[in-house]
Coordinates of C-alpha atoms in Angstrom, one line a residue:
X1 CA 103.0 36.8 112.7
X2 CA 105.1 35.9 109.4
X3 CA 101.9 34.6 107.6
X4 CA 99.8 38.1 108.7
X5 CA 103.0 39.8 107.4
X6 CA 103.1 38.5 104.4
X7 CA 99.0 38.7 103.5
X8 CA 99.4 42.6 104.4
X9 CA 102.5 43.2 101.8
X10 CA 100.4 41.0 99.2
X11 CA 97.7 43.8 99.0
X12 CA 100.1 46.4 100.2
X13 CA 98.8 48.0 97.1
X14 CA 94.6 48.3 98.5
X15 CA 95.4 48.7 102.4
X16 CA 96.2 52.1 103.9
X17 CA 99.2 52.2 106.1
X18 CA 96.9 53.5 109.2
X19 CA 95.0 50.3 109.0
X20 CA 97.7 48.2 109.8
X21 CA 98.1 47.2 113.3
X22 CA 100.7 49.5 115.2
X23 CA 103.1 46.4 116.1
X24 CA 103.6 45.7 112.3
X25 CA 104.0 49.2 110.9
X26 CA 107.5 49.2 111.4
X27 CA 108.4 45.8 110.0
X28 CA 105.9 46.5 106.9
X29 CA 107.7 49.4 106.4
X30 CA 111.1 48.2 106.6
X31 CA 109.7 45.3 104.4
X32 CA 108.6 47.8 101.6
X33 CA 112.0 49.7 101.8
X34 CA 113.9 46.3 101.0
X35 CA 111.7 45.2 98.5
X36 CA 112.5 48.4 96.4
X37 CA 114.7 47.5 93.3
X38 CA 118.6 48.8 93.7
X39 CA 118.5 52.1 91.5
X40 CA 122.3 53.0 91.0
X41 CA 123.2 56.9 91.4
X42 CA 123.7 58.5 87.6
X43 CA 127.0 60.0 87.4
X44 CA 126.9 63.5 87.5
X45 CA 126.7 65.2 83.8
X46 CA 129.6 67.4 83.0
X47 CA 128.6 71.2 82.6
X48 CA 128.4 71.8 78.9
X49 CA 128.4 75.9 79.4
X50 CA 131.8 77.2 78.9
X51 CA 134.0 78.5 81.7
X52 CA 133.2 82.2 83.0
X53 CA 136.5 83.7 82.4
X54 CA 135.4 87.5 83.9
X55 CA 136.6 87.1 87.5
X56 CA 135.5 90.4 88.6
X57 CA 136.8 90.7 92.0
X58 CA 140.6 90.2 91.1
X59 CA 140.2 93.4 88.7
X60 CA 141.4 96.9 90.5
X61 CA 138.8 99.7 90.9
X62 CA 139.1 102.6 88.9
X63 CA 141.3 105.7 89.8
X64 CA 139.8 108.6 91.7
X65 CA 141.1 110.3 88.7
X66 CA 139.1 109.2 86.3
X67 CA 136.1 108.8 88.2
X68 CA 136.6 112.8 88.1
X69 CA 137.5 112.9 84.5
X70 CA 133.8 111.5 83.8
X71 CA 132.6 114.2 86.4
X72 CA 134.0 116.8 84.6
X73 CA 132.7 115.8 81.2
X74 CA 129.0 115.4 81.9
X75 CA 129.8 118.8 84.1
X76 CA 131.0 120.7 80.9
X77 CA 127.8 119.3 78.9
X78 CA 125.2 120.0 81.6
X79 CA 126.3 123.2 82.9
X80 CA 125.7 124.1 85.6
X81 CA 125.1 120.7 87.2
X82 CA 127.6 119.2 89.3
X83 CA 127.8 115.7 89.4
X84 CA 129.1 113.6 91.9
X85 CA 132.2 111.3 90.3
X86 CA 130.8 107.8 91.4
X87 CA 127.2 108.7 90.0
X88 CA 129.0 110.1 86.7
X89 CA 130.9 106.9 86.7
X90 CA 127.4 104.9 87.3
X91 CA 126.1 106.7 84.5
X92 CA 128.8 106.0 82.0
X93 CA 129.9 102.4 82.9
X94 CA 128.0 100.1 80.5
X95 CA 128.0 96.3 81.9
X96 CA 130.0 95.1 79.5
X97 CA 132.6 96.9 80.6
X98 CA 135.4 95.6 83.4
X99 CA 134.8 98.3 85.9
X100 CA 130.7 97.3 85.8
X101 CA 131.6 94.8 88.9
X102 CA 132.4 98.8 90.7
X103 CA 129.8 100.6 89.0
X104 CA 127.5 100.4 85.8
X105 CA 124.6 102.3 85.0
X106 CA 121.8 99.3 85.0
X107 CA 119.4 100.6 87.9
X108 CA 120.1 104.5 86.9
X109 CA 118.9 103.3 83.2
X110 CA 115.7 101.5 84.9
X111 CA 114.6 104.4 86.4
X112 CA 115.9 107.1 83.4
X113 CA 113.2 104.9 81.7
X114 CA 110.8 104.8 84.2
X115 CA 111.1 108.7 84.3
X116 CA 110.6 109.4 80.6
X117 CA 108.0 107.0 80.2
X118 CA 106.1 109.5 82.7
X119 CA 107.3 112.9 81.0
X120 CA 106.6 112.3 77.3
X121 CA 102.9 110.7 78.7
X122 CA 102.4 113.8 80.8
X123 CA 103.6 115.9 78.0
X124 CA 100.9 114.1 74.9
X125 CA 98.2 114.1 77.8
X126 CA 97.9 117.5 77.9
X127 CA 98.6 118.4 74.4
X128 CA 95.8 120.1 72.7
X129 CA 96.6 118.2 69.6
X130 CA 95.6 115.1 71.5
X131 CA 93.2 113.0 69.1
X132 CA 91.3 109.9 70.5
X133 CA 92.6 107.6 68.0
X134 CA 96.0 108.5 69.5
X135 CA 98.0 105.4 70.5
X136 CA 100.3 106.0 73.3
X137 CA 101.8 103.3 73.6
X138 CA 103.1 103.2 69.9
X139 CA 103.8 107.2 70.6
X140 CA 105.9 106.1 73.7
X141 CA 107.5 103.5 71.7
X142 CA 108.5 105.7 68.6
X143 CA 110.0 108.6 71.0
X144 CA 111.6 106.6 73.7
X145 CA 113.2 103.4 72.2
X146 CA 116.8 103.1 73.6
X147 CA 118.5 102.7 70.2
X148 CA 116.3 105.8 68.8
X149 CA 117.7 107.4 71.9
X150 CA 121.1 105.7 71.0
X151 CA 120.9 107.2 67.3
X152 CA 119.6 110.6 67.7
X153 CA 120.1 112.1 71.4
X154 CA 123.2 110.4 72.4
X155 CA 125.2 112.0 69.3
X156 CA 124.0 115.6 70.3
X157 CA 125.5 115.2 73.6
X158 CA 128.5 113.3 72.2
X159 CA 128.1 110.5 74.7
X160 CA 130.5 108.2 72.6
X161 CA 133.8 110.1 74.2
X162 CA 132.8 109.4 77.8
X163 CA 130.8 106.0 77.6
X164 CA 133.0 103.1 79.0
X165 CA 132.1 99.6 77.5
X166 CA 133.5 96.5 75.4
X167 CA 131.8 96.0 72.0
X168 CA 130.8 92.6 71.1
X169 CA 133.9 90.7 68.3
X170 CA 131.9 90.2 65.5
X171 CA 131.1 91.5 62.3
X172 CA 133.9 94.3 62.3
X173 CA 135.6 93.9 65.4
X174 CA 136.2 90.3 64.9
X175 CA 139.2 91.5 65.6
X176 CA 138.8 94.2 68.2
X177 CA 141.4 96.7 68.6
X178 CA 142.8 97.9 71.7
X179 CA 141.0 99.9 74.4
X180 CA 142.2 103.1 73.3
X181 CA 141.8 102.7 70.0
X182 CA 138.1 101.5 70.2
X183 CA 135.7 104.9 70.6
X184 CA 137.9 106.3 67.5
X185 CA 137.5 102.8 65.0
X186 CA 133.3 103.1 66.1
X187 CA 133.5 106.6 65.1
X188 CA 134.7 105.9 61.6
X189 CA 131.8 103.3 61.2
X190 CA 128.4 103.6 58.9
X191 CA 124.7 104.0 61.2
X192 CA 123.9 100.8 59.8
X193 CA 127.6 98.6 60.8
X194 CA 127.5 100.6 64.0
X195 CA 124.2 99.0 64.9
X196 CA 125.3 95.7 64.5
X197 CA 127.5 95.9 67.1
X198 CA 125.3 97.6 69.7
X199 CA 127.0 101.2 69.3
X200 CA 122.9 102.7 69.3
X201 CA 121.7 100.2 71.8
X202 CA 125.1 101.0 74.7
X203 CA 124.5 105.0 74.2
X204 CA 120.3 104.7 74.1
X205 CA 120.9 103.3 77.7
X206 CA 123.3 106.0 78.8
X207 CA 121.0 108.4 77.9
X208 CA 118.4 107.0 80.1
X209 CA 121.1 106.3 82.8
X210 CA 122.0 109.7 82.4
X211 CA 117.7 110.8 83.2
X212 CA 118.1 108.4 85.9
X213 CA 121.0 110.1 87.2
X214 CA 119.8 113.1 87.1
X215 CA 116.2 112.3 88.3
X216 CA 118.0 110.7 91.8
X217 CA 120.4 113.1 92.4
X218 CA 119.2 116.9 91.5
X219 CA 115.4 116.1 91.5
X220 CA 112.2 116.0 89.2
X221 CA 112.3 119.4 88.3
X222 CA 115.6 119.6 86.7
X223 CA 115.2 116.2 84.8
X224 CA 111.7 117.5 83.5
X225 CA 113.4 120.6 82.1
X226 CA 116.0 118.8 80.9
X227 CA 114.3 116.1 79.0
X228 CA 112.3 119.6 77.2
X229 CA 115.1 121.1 76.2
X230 CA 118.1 118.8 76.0
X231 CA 116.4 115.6 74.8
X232 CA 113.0 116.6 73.2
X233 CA 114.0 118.7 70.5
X234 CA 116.5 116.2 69.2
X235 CA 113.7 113.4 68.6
X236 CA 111.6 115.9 66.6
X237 CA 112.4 114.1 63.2
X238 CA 109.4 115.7 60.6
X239 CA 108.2 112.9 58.3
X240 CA 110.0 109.7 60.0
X241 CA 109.0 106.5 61.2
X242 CA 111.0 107.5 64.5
X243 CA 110.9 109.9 66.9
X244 CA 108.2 112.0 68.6
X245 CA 104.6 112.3 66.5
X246 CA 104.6 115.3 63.9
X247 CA 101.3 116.2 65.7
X248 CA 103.0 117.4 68.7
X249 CA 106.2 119.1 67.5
X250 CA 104.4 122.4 67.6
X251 CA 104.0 122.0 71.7
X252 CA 107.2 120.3 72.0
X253 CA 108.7 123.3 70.6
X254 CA 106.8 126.3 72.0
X255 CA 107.8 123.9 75.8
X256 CA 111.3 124.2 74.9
X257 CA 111.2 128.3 73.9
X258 CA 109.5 128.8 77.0
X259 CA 111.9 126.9 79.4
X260 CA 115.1 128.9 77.3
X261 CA 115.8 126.7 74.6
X262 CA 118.9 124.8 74.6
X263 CA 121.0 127.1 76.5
X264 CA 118.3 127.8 79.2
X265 CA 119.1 126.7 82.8
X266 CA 119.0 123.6 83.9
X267 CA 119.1 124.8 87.9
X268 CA 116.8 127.3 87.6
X269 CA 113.6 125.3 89.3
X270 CA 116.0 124.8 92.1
X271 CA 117.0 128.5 92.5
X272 CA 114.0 130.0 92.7
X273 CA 113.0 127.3 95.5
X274 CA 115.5 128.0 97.2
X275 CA 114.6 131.9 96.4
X276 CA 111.5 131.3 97.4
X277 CA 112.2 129.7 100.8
X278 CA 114.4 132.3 101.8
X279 CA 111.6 134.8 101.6

């Protein structure tokens, strides 16, 4: 038995395992387990990455009263829309900021994207000044950048009172001043400094937070009308590298006379549904 052992580990290496008789498999395989040199366990490497000091869950929730304080400023800027205080607070809460582990606007922004992605297309699709050497996806790209968003819409709607976040501590705010003194040291900062530190890039993706918000809670019709005559006209910029395609600022702007300009109703698709219902 030893010997027969023996010959079938010597060409352990050229027999299959289902050739060797049943009454040896085990002791072969034992055999083969022995044989195997001692490989000592590596001791585990220590993690290189630094500690993650933002323990979330120890951090209180914001106050029901500001919660309504956002409320009432994206109220008094998109009259007459009332907006729900956790979906304002969804809208305005940037990541980086310690309430994001309660609420932060990265899904809202996915979809505000998603949503003007499908407007502005729409919008050049039908446009009569529609040429087939048209690129859209450069158009897209020109009008609906987040930091062109960041740099021209989110100014007009001054989205830097209400947006909560925590600029990055370089460049300028090396040394970062305190909370309450942060929105009024960005707003004393040049375009170009302020878009080092992500001022464009933070209020780009409210803006599309804000579509997104919009979008989810008072329905297509209201956000198309209001990205024509809140957001449209404000990326009409004649002559620049950025911003909708001189072709099209005609339509764009004849759109935004026919829904009532700046001042026209955002509700108004809504009303006369319901208008129409009750008759």
């Amino acid at each position: 038995m030893s010997k027969a052992l023996a010959r079938l580990c010597s060409t352990a290496g050229h027999v299959s395992y289902r050739r060797i008789p049943a009454g040896l498999r085990l002791q072969s395989r034992s055999l083969s387990n022995v044989q195997q040199p001692f490989q000592p366990e590596r001791p585990s490497q220590p993690d290189s990455r630094p500690p993650y000091r933002g323990d979330f869950k120890k951090r209180k929730p914001p106050s029901a009263q500001s919660l309504q304080e956002l409320a009432e400023g994206l109220n008094a800027r998109f009259k007459p829309l009332n907006f729900p205080p956790e979906l304002a607070a969804r809208i305005l809460t940037h990541a980086t900021h310690s309430n994001a582990y309660y609420f932060n606007s990265n899904r809202l922004s996915f979809i505000g994207r998603r949503v003007l992605q499908s407007y502005l297309l729409m919008f050049v699709h039908q446009s009569p000044a529609l040429r087939p050497d048209h690129d859209y996806e450069m158009i897209m790209e020109r009008t609906l950048n987040t930091r062109v968003l960041g740099r021209h819409v989110a100014p007009a709607w001054e989205f830097g009172e209400l947006i909560k976040w925590r600029p990055v501590t370089v460049g300028p705010l090396a040394h970062r001043p305190a909370d309450d003194d942060i929105k009024r040291f960005i707003a004393t900062l040049d375009p170009s400094t302020a878009s080092t530190v992500g001022v464009h890039k933070v209020h780009g993706t409210s803006v599309e937070a804000l579509v997104g918000g919009v979008f989810h809670q008072f329905g297509g019709a209201i956000a198309h009308r209001l990205f024509h005559t809140r957001m449209l006209p404000h990326l009409l910029l004649p002559g620049q590298s950025e911003g909708l395609h001189d072709a099209f600022h005609e339509d764009a702007h004849n759109i935004y006379l026919r829904m009532g300009g700046r001042l026209g109703d955002l509700a108004a698709p809504a009303r006369q549904n319901t208008a129409t219902s009750e008759v």
